[in-house]
Coordinates of C-alpha atoms in Angstrom, one line a residue:
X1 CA 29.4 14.2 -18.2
X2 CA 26.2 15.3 -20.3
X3 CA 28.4 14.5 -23.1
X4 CA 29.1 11.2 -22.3
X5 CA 25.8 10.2 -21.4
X6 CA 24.5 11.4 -24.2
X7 CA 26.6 9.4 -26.2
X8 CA 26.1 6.5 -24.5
X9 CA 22.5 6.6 -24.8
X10 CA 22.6 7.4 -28.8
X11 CA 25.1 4.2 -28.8
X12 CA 22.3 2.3 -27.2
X13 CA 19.4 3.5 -29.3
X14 CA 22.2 3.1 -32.4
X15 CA 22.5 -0.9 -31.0
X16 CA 18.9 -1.1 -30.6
X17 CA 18.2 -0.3 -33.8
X18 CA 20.3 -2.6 -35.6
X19 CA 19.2 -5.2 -33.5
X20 CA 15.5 -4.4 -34.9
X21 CA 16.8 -4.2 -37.9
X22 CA 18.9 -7.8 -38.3
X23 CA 15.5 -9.1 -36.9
X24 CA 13.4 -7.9 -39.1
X25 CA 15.4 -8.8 -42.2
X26 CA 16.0 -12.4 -40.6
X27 CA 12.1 -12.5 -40.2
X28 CA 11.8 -11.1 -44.3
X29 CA 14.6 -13.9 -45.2
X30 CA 13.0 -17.0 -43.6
X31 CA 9.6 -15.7 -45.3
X32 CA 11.5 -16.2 -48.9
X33 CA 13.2 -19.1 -48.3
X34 CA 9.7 -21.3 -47.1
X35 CA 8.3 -19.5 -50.4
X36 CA 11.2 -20.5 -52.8
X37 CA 11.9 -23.9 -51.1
X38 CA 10.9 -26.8 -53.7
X39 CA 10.2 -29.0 -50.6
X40 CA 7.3 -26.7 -50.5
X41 CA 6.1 -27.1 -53.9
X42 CA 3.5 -29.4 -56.1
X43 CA 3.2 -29.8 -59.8
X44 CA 0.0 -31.3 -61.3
X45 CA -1.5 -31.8 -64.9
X46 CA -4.5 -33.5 -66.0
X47 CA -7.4 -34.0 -68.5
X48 CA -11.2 -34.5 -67.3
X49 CA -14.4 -35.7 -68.8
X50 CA -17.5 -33.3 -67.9
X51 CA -20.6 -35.3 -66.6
X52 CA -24.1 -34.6 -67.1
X53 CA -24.3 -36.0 -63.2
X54 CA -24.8 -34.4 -60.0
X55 CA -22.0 -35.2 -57.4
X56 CA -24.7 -37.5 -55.5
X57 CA -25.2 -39.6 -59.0
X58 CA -21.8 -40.0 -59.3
X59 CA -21.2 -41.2 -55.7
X60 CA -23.8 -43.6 -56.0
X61 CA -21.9 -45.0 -58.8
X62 CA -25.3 -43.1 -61.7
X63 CA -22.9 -41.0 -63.4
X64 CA -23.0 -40.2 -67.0
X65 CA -20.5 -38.1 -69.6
X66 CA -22.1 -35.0 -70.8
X67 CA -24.2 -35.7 -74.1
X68 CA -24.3 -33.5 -77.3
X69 CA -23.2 -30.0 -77.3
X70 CA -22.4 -30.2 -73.7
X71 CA -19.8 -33.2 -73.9
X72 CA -15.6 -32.3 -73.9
X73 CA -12.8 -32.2 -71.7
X74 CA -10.8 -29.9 -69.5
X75 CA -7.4 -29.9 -69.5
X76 CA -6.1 -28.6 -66.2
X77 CA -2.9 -27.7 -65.1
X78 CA -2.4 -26.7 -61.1
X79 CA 0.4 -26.0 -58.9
X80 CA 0.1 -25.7 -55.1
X81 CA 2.1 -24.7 -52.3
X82 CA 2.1 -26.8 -49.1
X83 CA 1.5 -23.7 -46.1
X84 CA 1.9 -26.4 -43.0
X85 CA 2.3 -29.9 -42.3
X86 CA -0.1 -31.3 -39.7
X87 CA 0.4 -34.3 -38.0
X88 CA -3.0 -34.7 -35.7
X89 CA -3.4 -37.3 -33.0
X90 CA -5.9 -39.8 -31.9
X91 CA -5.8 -42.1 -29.2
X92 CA -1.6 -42.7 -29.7
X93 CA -2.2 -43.2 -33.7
X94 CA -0.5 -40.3 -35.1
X95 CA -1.9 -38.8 -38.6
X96 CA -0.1 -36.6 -41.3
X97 CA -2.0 -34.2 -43.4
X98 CA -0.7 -30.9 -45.6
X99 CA -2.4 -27.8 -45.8
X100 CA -1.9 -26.6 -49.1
X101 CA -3.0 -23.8 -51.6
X102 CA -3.7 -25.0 -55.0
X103 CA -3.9 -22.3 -58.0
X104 CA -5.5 -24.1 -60.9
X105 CA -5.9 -23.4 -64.8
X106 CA -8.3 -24.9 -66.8
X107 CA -8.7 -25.2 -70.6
X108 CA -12.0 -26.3 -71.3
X109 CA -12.7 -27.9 -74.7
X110 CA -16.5 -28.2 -75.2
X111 CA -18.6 -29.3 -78.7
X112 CA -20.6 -26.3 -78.4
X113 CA -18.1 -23.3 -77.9
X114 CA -14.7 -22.7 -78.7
X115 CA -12.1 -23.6 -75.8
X116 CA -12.2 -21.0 -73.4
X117 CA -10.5 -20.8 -69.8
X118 CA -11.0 -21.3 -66.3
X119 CA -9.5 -20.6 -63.1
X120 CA -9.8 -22.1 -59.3
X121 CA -8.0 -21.1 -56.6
X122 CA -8.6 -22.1 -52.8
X123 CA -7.2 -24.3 -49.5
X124 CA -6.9 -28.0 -49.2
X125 CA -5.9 -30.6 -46.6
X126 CA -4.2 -33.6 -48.1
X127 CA -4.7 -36.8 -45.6
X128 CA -1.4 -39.0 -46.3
X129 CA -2.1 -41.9 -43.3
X130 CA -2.9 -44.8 -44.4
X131 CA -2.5 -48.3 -43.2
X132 CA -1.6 -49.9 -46.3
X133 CA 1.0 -47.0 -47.5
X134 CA 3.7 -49.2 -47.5
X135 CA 2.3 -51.3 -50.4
X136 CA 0.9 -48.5 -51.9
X137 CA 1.4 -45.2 -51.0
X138 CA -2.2 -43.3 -50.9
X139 CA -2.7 -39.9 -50.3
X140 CA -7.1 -38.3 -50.2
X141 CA -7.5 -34.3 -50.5
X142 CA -10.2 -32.1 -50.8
X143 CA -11.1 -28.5 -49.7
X144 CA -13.0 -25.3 -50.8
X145 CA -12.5 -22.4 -53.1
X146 CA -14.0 -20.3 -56.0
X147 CA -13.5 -20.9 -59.6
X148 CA -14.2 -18.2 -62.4
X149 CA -14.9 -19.6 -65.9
X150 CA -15.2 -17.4 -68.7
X151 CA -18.1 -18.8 -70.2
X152 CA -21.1 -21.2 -68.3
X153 CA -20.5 -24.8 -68.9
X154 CA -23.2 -26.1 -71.5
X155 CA -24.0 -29.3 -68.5
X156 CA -24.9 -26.4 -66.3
X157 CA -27.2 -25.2 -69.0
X158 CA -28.7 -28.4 -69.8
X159 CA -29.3 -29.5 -66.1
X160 CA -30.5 -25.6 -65.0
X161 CA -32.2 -24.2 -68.1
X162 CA -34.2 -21.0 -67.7
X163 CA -31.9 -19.9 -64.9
X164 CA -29.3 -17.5 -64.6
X165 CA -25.7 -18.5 -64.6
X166 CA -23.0 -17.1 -62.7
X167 CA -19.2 -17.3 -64.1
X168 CA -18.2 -17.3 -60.2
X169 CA -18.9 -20.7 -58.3
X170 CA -17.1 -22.6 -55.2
X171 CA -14.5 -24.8 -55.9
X172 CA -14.4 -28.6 -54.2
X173 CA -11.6 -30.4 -55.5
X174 CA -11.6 -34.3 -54.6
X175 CA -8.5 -35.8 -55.3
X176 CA -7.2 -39.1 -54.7
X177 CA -3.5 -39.8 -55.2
X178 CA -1.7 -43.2 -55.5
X179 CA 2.2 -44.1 -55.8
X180 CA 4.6 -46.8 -55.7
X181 CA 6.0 -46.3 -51.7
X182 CA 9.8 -45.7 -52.9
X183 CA 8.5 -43.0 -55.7
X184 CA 5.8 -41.0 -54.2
X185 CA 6.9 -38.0 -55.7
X186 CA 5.7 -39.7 -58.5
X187 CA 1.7 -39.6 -58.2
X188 CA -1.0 -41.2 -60.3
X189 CA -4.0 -39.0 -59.4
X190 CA -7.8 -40.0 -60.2
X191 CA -10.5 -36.6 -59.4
X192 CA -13.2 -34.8 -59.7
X193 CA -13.3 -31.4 -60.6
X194 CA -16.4 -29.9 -58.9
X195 CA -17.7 -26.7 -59.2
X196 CA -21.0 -25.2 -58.0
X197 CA -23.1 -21.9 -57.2
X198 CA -23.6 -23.5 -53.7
X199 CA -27.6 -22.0 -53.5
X200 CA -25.2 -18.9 -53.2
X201 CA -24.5 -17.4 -56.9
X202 CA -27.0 -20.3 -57.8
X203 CA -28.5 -23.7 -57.7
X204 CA -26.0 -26.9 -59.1
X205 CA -22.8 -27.6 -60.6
X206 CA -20.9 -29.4 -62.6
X207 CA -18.6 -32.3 -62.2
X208 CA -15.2 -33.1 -64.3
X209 CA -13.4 -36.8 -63.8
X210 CA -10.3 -37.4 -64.9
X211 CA -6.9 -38.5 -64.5
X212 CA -3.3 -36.9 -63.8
X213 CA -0.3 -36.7 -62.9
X214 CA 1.3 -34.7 -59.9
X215 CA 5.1 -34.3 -58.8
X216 CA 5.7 -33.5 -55.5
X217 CA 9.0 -32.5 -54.5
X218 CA 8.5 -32.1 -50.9
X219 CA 8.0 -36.4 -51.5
X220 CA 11.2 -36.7 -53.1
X221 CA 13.5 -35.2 -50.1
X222 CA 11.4 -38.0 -47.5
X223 CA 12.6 -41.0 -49.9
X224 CA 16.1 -39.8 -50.1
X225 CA 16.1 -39.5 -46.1
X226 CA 14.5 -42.9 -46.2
X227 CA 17.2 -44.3 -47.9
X228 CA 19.9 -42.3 -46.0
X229 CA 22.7 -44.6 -44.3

């Protein structure tokens, strides 16, 4: 009798177990299948102009290209990874928003040094409600990160002179994408490419606008469910 219930308790621990273990490894699978899903996935290239201009002048519609030594272009090349799709509500209108996780490399191409590199990384939420999206398909993001360049930018210098520089600042993308409302995977983005010691690894910034091109492929599965019979 001790024999048997002994064996019937290993054969429960035994089923236990495995049923641990098929849970876990389902858990572990559905983990790498969000991470290699293309739905999930962004691709982005573009080439800015750096200002001599505060964010503020630039709003204001003051901005200027960097002059001299401190004028060039950043080429930059991101990719992102859409973590959650949001869909917030407000008194019965229904918004849609991504929460995504841009990695982005720069190659900045000043007069004054040779090209050197630079690299942001942080979180954004991409607002895609808009009431005209059906003539034009319009899509705002922005968010916070930190960007590591390997040298200062010489607008930094010009605007800050006499005061340290640190090669870490925050990161504030603003992006605004537009596309034709049967292609939106197809994206024609304008930006600006901020980056800033936020009175935190110092005073100022500098600001990069440019143009791009982003492919989303997360876009490209909605139109074909669009169009589905």
């Amino acid at each position: 009798i001790v024999s048997a219930s002994a064996a019937e308790t290993g054969t429960q621990v035994s089923s236990n177990d495995g049923s641990q273990t098929n849970a876990v490894s389902q858990s572990t699978n559905e983990r790498q299948s969000l991470f290699l899903d293309p739905d999930r996935w962004s691709f982005q290239a573009g080439v800015g102009w750096i200002t001599g201009s505060t964010i503020h002048e630039i709003l204001s519609g003051n901005g200027e290209l960097a002059r001299k030594e401190a004028e060039g272009q950043i080429y930059l090349f991101q990719v992102s990874y859409k973590l959650a799709r949001l869909e917030p509500t407000y008194r019965n209108h229904r918004g849609e928003m991504d929460l995504e996780l841009p990695v982005v490399l720069g190659v900045v191409d000043e007069a004054k040094d040779d090209v050197f590199m630079q690299y942001s990384a942080g979180i954004t939420l991409r607002w895609k409600t808009f009431p005209w999206n059906r003539w034009l398909y319009t899509a705002f993001e922005t968010g916070v990160g930190f960007t590591y360049s390997a040298h200062v930018l010489e607008t930094e210098r010009q605007q800050h002179p006499n005061r340290e520089r640190s090669h870490l600042e925050f990161y504030w993308p603003i992006q605004l994408m537009f596309a034709h409302p049967r292609y939106r995977q197809h994206q024609l983005v304008l930006f600006n490419h901020h980056h800033s010691g936020g009175l935190v690894f110092h005073k100022g910034g500098a600001n990069t606008l440019g143009i791009g091109y982003r492919y989303d492929f997360g876009e490209r599965r909605r139109r074909n469910a669009n169009n589905a019979p």
